[in-house]
XYZ file of C-alpha atoms in Angstrom:
180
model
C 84.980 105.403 83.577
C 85.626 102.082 82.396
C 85.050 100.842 78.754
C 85.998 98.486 76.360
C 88.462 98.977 73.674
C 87.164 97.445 70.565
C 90.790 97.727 68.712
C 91.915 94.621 71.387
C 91.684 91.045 70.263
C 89.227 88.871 73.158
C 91.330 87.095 74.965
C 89.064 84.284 76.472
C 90.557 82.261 79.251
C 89.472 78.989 80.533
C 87.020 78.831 83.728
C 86.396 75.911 85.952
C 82.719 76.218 87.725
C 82.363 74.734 90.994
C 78.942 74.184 92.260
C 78.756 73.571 96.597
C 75.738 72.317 97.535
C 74.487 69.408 99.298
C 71.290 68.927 97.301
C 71.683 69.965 93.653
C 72.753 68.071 91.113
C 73.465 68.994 87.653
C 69.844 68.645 86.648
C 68.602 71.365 88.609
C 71.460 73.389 89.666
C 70.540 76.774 88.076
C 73.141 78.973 89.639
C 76.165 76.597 87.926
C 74.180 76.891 84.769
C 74.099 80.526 84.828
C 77.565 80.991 84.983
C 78.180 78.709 82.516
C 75.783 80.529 80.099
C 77.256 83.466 80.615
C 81.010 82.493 80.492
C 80.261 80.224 77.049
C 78.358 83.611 75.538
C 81.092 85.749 76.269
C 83.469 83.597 74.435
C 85.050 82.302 77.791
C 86.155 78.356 77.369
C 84.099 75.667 80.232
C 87.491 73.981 81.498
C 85.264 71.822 84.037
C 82.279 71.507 86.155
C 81.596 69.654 89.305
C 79.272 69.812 92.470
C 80.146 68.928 95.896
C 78.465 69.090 99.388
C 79.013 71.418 101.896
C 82.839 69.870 103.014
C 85.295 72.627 103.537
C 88.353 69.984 103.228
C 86.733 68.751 100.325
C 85.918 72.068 98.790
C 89.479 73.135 98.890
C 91.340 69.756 97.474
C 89.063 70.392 94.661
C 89.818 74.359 94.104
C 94.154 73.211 94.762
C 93.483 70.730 92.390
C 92.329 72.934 89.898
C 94.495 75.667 90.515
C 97.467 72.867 89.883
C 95.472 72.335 86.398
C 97.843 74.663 83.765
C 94.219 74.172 81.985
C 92.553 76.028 84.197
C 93.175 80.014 84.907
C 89.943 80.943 86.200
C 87.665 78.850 89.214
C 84.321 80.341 90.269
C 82.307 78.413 93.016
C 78.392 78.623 93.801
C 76.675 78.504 97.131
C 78.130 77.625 100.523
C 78.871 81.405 101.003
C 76.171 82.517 103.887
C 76.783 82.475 107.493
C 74.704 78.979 108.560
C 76.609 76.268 110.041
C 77.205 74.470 106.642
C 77.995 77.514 104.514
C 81.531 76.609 104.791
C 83.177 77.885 100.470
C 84.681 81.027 102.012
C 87.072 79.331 104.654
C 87.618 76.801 102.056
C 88.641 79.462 99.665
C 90.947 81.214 102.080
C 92.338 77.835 102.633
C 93.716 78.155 99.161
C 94.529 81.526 98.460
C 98.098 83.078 98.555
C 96.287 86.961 98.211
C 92.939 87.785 98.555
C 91.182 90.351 96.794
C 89.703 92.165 99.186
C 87.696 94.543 96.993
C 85.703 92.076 95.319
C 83.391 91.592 97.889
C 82.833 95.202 98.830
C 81.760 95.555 94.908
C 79.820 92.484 94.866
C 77.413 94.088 98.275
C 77.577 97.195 96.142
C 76.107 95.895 93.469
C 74.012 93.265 95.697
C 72.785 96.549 97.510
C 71.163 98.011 94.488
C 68.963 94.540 94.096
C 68.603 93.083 97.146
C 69.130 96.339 99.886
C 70.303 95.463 102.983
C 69.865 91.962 102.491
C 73.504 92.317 100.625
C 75.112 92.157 104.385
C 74.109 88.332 104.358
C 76.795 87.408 101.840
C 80.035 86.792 102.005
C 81.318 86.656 98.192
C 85.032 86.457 97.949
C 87.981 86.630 95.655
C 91.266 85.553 95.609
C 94.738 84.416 93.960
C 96.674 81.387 94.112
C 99.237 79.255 91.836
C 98.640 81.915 89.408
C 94.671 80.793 88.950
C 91.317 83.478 90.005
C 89.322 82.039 92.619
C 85.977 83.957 93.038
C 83.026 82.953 96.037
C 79.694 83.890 94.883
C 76.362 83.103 96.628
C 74.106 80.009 95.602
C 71.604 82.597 93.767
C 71.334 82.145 90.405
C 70.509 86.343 90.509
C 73.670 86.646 93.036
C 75.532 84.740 89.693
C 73.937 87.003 87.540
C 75.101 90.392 88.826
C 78.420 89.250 90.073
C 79.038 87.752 86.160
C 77.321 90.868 84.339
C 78.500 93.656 86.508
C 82.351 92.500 87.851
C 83.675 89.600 85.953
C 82.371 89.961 82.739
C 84.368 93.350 82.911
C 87.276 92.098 84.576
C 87.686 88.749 83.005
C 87.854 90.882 79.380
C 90.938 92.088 78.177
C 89.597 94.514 76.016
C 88.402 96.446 79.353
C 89.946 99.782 80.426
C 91.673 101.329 82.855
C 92.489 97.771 83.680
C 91.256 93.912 84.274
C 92.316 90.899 85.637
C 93.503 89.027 81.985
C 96.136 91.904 81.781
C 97.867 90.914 84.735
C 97.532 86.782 84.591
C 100.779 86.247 83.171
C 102.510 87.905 86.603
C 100.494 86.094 89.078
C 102.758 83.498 89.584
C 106.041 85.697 88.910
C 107.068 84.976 92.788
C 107.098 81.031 92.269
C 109.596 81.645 89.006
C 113.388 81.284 89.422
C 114.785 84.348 89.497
């Protein structure tokens, strides 16, 4: 079962929140502020914030453009992840990623599935790798943010978490774009 191993220094790493939306600003845009919360309280470091509209091209520049960012090691986006016509993050994600990790999303309606019940199959939360930087999808919900946060990344973002996380691993992410 997993744990955390108190005799391991915190490692926090530096997360770039990406709101999609095309009616919230930062005023009212609950989801992005839940993440935020959360990453701040858990010792995490805000690298940057922004919110765009619902433009798959634009979506994407912005997560290449932080993934290019050596300031930046973690991106999570809000909203766009549903299956209307405008809901348009996860083919911007995939536009960007070099692996995708396909497991997150089966643990995300896992966890959705013990809140919401079948109403989990609506979402498409997704998770991926690219220039070495964590790109996770998660639904416009600030309760979607909340379980995703307190029951996957808040785990896997950790170092101090065992059998394994995510931090462990970070420095080999981009091992295939080093010279040999």
């Amino acid at each position: 079962m997993s744990r955390i191993d108190e005799t391991l220094d915190f490692i926090p790493t530096r997360i770039a929140v990406l709101t999609v939306s095309d009616t919230r600003q930062l005023d009212d845009d609950k989801s992005g502020q839940t993440l935020v919360d959360r990453l701040i309280t858990a010792g995490h470091t805000l690298a940057d914030r922004k919110i765009l509209p619902d433009e798959r091209a634009e979506i994407a520049q912005q997560l290449r453009d932080w993934c290019a960012d050596d300031d930046v090691d973690v991106i999570i986006s809000t909203g766009g992840t549903g299956l209307t016509g405008r809901d348009v993050t996860v083919e911007a994600h995939r536009d960007v990623y070099e692996k995708e990790i396909d497991a997150f999303g089966t643990v995300f309606t896992i966890v959705s599935m013990q809140k919401i019940g079948t109403s989990a199959v609506q979402s498409r939360a997704t998770a991926g790798v690219a220039n070495g930087t964590y790109l996770f999808a998660l639904p416009g919900s600030p309760g979607a943010c909340k379980d995703a946060w307190d029951e996957i990344l808040s785990k896997q973002l950790d170092f101090r978490h065992q059998p394994c996380n995510f931090v462990e691993i970070m420095p080999r992410l981009d091992e295939h774009l080093r010279r040999k």
